[in-house]
Coordinates of C-alpha atoms in Angstrom, one line a residue:
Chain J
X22 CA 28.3 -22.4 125.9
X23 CA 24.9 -22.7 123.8
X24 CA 22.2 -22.1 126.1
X25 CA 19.0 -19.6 125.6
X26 CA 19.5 -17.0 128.2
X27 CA 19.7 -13.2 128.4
X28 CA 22.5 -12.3 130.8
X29 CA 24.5 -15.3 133.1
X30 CA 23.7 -13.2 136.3
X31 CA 19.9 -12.7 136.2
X32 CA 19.7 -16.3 135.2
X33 CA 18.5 -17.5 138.3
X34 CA 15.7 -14.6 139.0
X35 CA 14.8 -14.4 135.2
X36 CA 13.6 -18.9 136.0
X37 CA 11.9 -17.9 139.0
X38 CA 10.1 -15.2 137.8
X39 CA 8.4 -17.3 134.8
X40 CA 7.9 -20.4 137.0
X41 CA 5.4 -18.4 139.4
X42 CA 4.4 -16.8 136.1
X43 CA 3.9 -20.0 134.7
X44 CA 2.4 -22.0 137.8
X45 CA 0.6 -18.9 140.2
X46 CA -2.0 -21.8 141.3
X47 CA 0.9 -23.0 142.7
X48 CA 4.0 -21.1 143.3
X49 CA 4.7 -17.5 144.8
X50 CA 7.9 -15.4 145.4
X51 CA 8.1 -13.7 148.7
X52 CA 8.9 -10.8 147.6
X53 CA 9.8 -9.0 144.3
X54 CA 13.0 -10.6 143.3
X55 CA 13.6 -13.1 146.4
X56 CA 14.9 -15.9 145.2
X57 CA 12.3 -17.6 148.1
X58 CA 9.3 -19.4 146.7
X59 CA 6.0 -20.6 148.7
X60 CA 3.5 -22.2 148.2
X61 CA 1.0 -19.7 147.0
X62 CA -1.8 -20.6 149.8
X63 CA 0.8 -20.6 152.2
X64 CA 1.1 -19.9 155.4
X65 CA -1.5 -22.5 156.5
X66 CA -2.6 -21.9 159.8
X67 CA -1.6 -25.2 162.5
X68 CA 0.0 -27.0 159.4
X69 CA 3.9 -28.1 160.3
X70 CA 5.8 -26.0 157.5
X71 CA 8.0 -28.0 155.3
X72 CA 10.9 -25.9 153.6
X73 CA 14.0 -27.2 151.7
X74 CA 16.6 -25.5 149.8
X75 CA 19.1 -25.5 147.7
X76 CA 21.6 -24.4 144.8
X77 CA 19.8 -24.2 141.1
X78 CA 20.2 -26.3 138.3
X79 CA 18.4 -29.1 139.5
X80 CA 14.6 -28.6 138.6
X81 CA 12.3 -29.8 139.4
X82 CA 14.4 -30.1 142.8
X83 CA 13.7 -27.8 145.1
X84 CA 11.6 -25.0 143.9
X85 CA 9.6 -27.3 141.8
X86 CA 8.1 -29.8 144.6
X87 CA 6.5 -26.4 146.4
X88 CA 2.7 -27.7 146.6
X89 CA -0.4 -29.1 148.0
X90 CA 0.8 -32.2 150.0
X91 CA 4.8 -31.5 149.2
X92 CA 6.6 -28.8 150.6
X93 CA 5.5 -25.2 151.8
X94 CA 8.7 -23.3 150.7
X95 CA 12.1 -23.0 149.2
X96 CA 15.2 -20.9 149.5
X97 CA 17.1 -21.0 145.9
X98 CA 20.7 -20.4 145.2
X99 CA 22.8 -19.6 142.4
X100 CA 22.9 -22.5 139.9
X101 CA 24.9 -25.4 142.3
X102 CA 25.5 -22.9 145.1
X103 CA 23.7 -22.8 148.6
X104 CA 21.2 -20.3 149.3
X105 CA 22.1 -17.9 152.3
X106 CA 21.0 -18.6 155.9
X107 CA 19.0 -15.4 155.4
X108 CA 17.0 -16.8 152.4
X109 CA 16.4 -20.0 154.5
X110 CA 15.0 -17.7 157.3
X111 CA 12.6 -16.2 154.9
X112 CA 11.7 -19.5 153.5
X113 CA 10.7 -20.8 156.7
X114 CA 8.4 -17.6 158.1
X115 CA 7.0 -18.3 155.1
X116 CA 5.8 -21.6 155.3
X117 CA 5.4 -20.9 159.4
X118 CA 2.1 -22.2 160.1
X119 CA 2.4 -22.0 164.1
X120 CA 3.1 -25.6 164.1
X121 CA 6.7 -25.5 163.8
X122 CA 9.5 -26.6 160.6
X123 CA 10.7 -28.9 159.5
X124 CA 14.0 -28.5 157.3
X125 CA 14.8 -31.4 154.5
X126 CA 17.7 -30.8 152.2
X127 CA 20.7 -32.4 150.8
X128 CA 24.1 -33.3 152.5
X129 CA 26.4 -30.7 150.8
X130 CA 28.7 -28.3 153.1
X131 CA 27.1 -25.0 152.2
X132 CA 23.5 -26.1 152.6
X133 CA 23.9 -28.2 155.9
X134 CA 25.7 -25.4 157.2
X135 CA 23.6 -22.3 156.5
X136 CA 20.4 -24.3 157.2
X137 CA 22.2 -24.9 161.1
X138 CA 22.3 -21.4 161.4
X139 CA 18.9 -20.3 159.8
X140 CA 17.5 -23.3 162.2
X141 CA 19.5 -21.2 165.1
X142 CA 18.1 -17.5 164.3
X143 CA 14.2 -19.0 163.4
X144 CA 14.3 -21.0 167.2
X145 CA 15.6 -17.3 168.6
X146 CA 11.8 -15.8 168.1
X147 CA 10.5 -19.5 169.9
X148 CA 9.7 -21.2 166.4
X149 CA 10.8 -24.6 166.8
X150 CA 12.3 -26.9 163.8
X151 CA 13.5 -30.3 163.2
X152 CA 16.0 -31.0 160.5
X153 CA 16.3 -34.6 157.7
X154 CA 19.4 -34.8 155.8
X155 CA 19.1 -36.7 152.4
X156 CA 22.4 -38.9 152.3
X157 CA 21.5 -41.2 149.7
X158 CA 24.1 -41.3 146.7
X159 CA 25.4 -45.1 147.5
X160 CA 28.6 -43.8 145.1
X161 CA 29.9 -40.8 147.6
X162 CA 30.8 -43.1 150.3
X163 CA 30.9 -46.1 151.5
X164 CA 28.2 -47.9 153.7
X165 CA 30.6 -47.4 157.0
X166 CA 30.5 -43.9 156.4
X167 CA 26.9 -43.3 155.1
X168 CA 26.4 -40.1 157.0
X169 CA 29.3 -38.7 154.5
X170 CA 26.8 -39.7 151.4
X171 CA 25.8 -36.6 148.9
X172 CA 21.8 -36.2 148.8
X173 CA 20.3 -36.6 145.3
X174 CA 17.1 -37.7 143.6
X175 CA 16.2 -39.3 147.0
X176 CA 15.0 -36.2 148.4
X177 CA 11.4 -36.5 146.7
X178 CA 10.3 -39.2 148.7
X179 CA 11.1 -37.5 152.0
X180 CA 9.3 -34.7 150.4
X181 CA 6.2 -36.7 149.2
X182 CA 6.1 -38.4 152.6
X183 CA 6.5 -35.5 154.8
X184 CA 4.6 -33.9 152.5
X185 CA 1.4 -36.2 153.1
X186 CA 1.9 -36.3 156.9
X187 CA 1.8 -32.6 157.2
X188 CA -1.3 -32.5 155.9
X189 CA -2.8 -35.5 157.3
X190 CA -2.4 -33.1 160.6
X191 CA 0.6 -35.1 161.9
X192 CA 2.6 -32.9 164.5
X193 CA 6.3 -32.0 163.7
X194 CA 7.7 -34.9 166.0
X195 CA 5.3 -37.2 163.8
X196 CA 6.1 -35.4 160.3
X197 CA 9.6 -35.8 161.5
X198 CA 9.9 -39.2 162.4
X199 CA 8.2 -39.8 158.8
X200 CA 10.0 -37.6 156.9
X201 CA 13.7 -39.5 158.4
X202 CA 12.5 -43.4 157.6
X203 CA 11.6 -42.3 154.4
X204 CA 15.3 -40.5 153.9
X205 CA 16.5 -44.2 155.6
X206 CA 14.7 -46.3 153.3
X207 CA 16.1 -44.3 149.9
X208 CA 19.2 -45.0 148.0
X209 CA 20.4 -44.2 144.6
X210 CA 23.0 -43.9 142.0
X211 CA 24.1 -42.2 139.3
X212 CA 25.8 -42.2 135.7
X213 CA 26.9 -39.4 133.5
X214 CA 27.1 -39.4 129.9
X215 CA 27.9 -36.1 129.1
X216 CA 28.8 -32.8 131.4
X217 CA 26.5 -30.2 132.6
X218 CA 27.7 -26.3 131.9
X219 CA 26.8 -23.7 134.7
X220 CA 26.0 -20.6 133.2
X221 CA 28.3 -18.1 135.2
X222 CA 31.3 -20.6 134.4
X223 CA 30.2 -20.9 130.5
X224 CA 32.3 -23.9 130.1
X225 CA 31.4 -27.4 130.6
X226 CA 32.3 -28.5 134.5
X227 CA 34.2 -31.7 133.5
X228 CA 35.7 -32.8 129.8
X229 CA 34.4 -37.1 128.9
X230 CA 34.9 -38.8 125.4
X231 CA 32.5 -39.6 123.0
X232 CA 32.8 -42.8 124.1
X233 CA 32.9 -42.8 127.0
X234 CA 30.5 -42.9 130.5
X235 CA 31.2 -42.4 134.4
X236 CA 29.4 -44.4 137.2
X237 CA 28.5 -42.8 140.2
X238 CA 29.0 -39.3 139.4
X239 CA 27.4 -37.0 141.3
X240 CA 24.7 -34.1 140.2
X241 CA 27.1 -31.0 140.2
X242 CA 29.8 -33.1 138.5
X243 CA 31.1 -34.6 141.3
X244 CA 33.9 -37.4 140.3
X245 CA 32.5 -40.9 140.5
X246 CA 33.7 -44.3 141.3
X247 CA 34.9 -45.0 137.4
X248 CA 35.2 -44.0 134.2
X249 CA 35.1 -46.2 131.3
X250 CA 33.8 -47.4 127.4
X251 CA 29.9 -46.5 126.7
X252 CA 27.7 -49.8 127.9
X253 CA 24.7 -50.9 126.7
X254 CA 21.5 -49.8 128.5
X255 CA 21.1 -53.4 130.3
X256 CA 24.8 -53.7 131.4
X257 CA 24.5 -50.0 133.2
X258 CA 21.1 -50.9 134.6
X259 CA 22.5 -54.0 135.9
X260 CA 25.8 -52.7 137.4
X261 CA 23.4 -49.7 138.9
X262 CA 21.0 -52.1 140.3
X263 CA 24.1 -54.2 141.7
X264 CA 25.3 -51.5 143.7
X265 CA 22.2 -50.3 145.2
X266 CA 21.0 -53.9 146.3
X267 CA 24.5 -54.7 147.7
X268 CA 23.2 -51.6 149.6
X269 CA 20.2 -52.2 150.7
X270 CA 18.6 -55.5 150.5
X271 CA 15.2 -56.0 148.7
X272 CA 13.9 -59.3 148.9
X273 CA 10.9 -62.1 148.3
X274 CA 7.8 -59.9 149.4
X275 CA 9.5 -56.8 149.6
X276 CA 7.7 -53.6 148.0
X277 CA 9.6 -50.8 147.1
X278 CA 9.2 -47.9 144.6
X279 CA 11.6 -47.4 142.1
X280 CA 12.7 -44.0 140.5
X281 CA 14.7 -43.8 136.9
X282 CA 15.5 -40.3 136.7
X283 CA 17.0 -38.0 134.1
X284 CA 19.9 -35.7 134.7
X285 CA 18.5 -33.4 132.4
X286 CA 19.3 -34.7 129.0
X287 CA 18.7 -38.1 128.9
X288 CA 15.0 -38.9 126.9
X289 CA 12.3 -40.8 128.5
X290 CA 12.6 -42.9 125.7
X291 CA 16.0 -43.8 127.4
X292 CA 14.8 -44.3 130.9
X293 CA 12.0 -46.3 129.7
X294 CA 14.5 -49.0 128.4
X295 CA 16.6 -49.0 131.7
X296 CA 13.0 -49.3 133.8
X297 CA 12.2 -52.3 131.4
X298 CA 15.7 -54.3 133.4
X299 CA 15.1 -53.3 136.4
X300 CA 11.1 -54.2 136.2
X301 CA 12.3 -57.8 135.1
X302 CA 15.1 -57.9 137.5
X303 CA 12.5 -56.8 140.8
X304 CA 10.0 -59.0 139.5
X305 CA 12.8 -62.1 139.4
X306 CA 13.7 -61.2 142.9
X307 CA 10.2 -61.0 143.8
X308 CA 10.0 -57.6 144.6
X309 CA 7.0 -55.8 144.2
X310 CA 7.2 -52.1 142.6
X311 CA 4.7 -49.6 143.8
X312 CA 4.5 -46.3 142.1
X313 CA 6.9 -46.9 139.6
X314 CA 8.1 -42.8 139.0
X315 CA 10.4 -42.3 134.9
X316 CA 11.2 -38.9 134.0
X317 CA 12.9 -35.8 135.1
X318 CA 12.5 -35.5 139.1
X319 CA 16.3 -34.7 139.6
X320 CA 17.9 -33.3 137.1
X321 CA 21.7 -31.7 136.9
X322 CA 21.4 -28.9 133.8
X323 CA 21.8 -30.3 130.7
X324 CA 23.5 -33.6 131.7
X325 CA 22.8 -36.8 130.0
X326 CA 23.0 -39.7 132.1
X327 CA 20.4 -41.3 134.8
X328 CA 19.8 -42.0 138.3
X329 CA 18.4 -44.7 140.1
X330 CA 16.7 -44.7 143.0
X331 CA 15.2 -47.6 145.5
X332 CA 12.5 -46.3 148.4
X333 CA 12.3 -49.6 150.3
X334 CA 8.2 -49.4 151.6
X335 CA 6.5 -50.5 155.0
X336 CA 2.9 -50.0 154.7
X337 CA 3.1 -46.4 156.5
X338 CA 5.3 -45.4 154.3
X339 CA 4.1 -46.6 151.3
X340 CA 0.5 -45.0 152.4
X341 CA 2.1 -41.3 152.5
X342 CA 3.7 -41.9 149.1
X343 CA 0.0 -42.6 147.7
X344 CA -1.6 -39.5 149.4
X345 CA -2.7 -37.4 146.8
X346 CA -0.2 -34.2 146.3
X347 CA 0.4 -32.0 143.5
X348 CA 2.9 -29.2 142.0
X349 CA 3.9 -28.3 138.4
X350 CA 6.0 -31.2 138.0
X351 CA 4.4 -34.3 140.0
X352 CA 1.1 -35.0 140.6
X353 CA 0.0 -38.2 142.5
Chain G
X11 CA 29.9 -3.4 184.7
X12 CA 29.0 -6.4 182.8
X13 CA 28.4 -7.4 179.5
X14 CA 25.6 -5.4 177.8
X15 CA 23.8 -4.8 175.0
X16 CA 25.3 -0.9 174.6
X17 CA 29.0 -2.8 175.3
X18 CA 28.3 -4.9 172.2
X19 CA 27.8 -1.9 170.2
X20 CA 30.7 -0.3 171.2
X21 CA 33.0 -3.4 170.4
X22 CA 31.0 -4.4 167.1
X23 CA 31.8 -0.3 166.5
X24 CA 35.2 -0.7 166.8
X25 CA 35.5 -3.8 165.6
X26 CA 34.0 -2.1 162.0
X27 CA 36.2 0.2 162.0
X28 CA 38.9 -1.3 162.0
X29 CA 38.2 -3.7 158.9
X30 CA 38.3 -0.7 157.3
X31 CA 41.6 -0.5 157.7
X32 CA 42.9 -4.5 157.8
X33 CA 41.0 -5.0 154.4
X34 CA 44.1 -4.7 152.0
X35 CA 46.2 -7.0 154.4
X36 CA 43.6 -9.6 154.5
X37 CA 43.1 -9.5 151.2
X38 CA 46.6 -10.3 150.5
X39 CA 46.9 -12.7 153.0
X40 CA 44.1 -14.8 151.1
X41 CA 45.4 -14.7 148.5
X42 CA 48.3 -16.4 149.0
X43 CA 46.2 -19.5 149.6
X44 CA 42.7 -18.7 149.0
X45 CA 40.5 -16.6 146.3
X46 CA 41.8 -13.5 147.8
X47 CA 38.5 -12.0 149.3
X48 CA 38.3 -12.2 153.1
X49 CA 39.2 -8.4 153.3
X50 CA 36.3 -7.3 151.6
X51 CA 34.3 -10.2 153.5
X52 CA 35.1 -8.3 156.6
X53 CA 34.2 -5.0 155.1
X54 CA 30.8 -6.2 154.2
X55 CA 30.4 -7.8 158.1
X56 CA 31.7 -5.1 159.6
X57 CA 29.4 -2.2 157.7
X58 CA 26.7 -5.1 157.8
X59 CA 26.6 -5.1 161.8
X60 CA 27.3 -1.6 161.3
X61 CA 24.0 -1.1 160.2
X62 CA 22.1 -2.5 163.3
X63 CA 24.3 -1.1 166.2
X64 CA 22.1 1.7 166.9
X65 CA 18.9 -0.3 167.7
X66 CA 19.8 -3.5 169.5
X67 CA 17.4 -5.0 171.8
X68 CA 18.5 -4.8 175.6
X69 CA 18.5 -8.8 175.2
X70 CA 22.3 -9.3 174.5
X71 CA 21.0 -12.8 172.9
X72 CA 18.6 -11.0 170.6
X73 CA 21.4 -8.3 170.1
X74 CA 23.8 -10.3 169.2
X75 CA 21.3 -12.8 167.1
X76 CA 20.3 -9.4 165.0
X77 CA 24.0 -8.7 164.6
X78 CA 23.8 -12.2 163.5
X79 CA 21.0 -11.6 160.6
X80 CA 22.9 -8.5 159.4
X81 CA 26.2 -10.7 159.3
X82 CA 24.0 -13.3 157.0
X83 CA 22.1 -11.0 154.9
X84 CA 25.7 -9.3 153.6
X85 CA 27.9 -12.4 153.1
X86 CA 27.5 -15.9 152.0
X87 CA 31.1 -16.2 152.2
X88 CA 32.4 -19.1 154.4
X89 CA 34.6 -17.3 156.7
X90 CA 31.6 -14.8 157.1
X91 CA 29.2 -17.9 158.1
X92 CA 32.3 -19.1 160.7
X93 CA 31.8 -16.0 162.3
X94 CA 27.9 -15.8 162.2
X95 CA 28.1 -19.7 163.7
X96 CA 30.1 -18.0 166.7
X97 CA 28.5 -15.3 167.2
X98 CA 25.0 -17.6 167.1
X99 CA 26.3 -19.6 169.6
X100 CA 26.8 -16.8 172.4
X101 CA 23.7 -15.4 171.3
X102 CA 21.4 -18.5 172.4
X103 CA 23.7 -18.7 175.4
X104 CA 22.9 -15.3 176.9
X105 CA 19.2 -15.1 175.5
X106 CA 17.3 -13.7 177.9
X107 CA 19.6 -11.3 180.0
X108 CA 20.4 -8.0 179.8
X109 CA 23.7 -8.4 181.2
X110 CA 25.7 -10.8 181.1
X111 CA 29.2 -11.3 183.6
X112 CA 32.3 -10.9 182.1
X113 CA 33.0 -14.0 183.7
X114 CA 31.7 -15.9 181.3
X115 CA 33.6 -14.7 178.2
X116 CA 35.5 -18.5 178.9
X117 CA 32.4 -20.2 178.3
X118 CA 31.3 -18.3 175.3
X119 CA 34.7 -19.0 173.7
X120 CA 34.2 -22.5 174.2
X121 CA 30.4 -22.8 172.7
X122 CA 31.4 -20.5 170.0
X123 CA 35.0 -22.9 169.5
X124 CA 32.5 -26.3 169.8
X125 CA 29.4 -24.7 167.6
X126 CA 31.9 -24.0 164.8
X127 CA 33.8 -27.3 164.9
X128 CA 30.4 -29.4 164.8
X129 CA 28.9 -27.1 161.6
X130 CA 32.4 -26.5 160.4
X131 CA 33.7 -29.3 160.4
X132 CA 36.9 -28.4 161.5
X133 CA 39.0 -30.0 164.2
X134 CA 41.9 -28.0 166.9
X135 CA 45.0 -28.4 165.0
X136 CA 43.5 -27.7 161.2
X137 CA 45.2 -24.1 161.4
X138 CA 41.6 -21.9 161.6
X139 CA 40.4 -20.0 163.6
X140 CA 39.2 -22.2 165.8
X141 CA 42.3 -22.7 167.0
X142 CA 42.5 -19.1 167.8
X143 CA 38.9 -19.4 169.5
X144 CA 41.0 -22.3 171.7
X145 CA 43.7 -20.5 172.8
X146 CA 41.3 -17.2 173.8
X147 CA 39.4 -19.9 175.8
X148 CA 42.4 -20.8 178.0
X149 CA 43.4 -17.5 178.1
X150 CA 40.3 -15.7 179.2
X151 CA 39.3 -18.7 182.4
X152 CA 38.8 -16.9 185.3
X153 CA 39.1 -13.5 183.9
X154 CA 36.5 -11.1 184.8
X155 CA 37.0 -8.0 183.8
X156 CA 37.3 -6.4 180.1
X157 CA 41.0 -5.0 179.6
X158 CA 42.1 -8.0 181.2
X159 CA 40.4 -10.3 178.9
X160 CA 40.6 -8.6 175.6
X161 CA 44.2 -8.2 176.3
X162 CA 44.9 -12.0 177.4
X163 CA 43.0 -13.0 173.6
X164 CA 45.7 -10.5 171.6
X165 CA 48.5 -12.5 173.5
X166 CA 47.0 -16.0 172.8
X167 CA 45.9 -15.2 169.0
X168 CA 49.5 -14.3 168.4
X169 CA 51.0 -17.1 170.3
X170 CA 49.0 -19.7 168.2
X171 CA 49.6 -17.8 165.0
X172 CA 52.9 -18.3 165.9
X173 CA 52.8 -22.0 167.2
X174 CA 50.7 -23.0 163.9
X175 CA 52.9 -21.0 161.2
X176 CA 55.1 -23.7 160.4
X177 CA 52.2 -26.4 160.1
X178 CA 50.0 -27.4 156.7
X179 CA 46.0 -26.0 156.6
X180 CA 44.4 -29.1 156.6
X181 CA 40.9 -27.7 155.7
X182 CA 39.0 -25.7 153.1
X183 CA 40.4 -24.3 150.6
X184 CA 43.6 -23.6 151.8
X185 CA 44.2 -27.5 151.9
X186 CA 44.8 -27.7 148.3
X187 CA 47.6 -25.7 148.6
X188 CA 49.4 -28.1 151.2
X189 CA 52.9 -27.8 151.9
X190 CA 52.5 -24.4 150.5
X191 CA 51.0 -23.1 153.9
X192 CA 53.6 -24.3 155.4
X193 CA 55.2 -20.8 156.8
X194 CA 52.5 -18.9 156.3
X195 CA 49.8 -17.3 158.9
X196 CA 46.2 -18.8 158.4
X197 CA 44.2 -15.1 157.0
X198 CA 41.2 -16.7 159.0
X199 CA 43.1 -16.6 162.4
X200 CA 44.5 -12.7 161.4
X201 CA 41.3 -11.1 160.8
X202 CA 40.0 -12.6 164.2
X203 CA 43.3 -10.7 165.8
X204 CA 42.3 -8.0 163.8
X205 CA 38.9 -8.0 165.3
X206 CA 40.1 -8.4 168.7
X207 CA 42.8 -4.9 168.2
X208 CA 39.9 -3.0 166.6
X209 CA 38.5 -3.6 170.2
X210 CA 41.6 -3.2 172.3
X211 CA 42.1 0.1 170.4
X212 CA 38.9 1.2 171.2
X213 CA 38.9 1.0 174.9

């Protein structure tokens, strides 16, 4: 393992501590050493709070979207693991603005679980939440069972939208209600190039070839659907791009905003190659991209590889996703 | 007298006290099919709660919700978050009261038992606990008074260890190891039996 760290075990705090160092107009820990980050004007007073958590290793998901018009706080785990109920309670009396929660995270066991029962002891003191589950990795399950889908890269745009309605004054029901079409409207994909390596295991989580690539794989490691020769950029865009509109139909008219992310590794020069097919293929269809988004927003270590995701837009949607917002990593 | 917030303590008490002692044999037990820890989960629950006991609120549902937060802020472990999912359930269920009937031990069993197979994601018949939550359920309807109940649970824990010690796990961790479970008691069903002797031996 080559990466530039002090000691595997402090490698979570040590991140935390120079991203609120880093970004103060931004981001606050809750307390000396929490691995619990808020906004740093938050609590804001009759504002629903909007708090999402999850394992590290993924920035700038969650900690990262903590900000004006985004969320109001996050509950960090170790790298890929959940966060403890307790941390989620934390996060959300920190971002409790009187006006209730709402919870948006990622359909893995741990998180779904412990944010069930940091929902349960919050709603014990009277604070009321609401929960969205991102399920949006088309490659984790099939369409029959889509509530079984893993939650990746998707997650942003229930962010941005929630986000946006939050601060527009919506109520939680409202915010809600936003914050799930936008999860409905999202799907995305994934290949992998090379493995990530969590620090505390020191060795990379899965062995692949020089040669060779894996379709569908998912952002800890996860297996996907195959593995196979290296393709040319076109060929994996197209085959990406296959599987999501087999998905999720985008015709004629339609507007949609399109996401080529990096798993960590991958240059923008890279992404910018793969958003040149799928520019020409939307445009051939007739679809119309809003907000086009290249870069890192979902990111798996130091993986190389690239995920795609498709936010099909009404016009209340695609209103939110323009509201201005802003954090260290995104600003619109 | 019914359930109340001082009665909690003293089972929660006993309960802690004997983890003490059914650490090593849990241990084992989990690690014959498992990473070998859910003794020194208990520990950690046990002097977690342990912690708390002497200033509960007269609320049982706000005593047993802080028992809750103790059990979270000590364990991330899965079999500790089982437990904190039960415990939750009975907790929003008697919110409110200061005492709570005996007679309703039935019903808590069977929130607790359908709270952790929605979150869990566990079904009656995977060889956990919730099986053991089950058969405590049966067991305990129409009971109303505390020796009776707690010893009804210690006969149904060990007749579903029994009835589900020649099956497979079919969940967690303990699924990878298949046929190899075969024969063997489930450690998540034990330490509940162990929790429920730590509170027949302290009556």
């Amino acid at each position: 393992m080559k990466k530039i760290l002090n000691d595997v075990y402090s490698y979570v705090d040590e991140m935390l501590v120079g991203l609120c160092a880093a970004h103060p107009e931004y981001y606050a820990q809750t307390a000396e050493g929490a691995r619990v980050i808020k906004r740093s004007d938050a609590p804001i007073k009759g504002k629903v709070g909007l708090v999402t958590g999850g394992g590290s290793g993924h920035l700038p998901v969650f900690t990262g979207y903590v900000g004006q018009g985004l969320l109001d706080a996050a509950a960090i785990g170790d790298v890929f693991a959940s966060p403890s109920a307790d941390q989620m309670v934390e996060a959300m009396r920190a971002a409790d603005g009187g006006a209730g929660i709402l919870c948006i995270y990622g359909n893995y066991g741990g998180d779904v679980m412990n944010f069930s029962m940091a929902r349960d002891l919050i709603e014990m003191e009277d604070i009321r939440t609401t929960a969205v589950v991102l399920a949006d990795d088309v490659a984790s399950a099939k369409a029959a069972e889509a509530e079984k889908r893993r939650g990746v890269a998707g997650l942003i745009y229930a962010y941005k939208v929630a986000g946006a309605a939050a601060d527009a004054g919506e109520n939680l029901d409202e915010v809600t209600r936003l914050a799930r079409k936008a999860a409905d409207s999202v799907r995305s994909i994934g290949a992998a190039l090379t493995s990530c390596t969590v620090p505390q295991a020191g060795k990379p989580t899965f062995q692949i070839g020089e040669t060779e690539m894996e379709m569908g794989m998912g952002i800890h490691g996860e297996p996907g659907v195959w593995r196979g020769p290296m393709r040319t950029a076109d060929k994996i865009a197209a085959e990406m791009m296959d599987t999501l509109l087999a998905d999720q139909r985008l015709a004629a008219g339609d507007r949609a905003s399109v996401l080529i992310n990096s798993l960590g590794a991958t240059p923008p020069e890279e992404l910018y190659i793969l958003y040149r097919y799928v520019k020409r293929r939307l445009d051939d269809l007739g679809v119309k991209i809003v907000m086009p988004l290249v870069g890192r927003y979902a990111t798996s270590m130091e993986m190389a590889g690239v995920s795609f995701t498709f936010c099909k837009l009404d016009e209340e949607l695609e209103r939110y996703l323009k509201a201005p917002a802003e954090c260290a990593f995104w600003k619109v | 007298m019914p359930l109340t917030s001082r009665e909690l303590a003293s089972g929660f008490a006993a309960i802690a006290a004997r983890m003490e002692v059914s650490a090593e044999e849990l241990n084992r037990l989990d690690a014959e099919i498992g990473d070998g820890d859910l003794g020194v989960t208990m520990v950690r629950i046990g002097r977690g709660v342990g912690d708390v006991l002497d200033d509960l609120p007269d609320d049982v549902g706000m005593a047993l919700t802080k028992c809750v937060q103790a059990i979270t802020k000590v364990s991330g472990s899965s079999y500790a978050t089982v437990v904190a999912i039960a415990l939750m359930s009975a907790a929003k269920a008697c919110k409110g009261r200061s005492e709570v009937p005996w007679s309703e031990m039935s019903a808590l069993l069977a929130g607790a038992c359908q709270a952790t197979m929605e979150r869990g994601k566990a079904a009656l018949g995977d060889k956990t606990v919730i099986d053991a939550l089950d058969a405590c359920r049966q067991a305990t309807a129409g009971l109303d008074e505390p020796a009776a109940i707690v010893a009804a649970m210690g006969r149904a824990v060990n007749e579903v260890l029994e009835r589900m010690r020649p099956q497979p796990c079919r969940i967690g961790r303990a699924r990878i190891f298949g046929d190899k479970t075969v024969g063997l008691d489930d450690p998540g069903m034990v330490a509940f039996r162990c929790m429920i002797e730590g509170i027949a031996g302290g009556k």
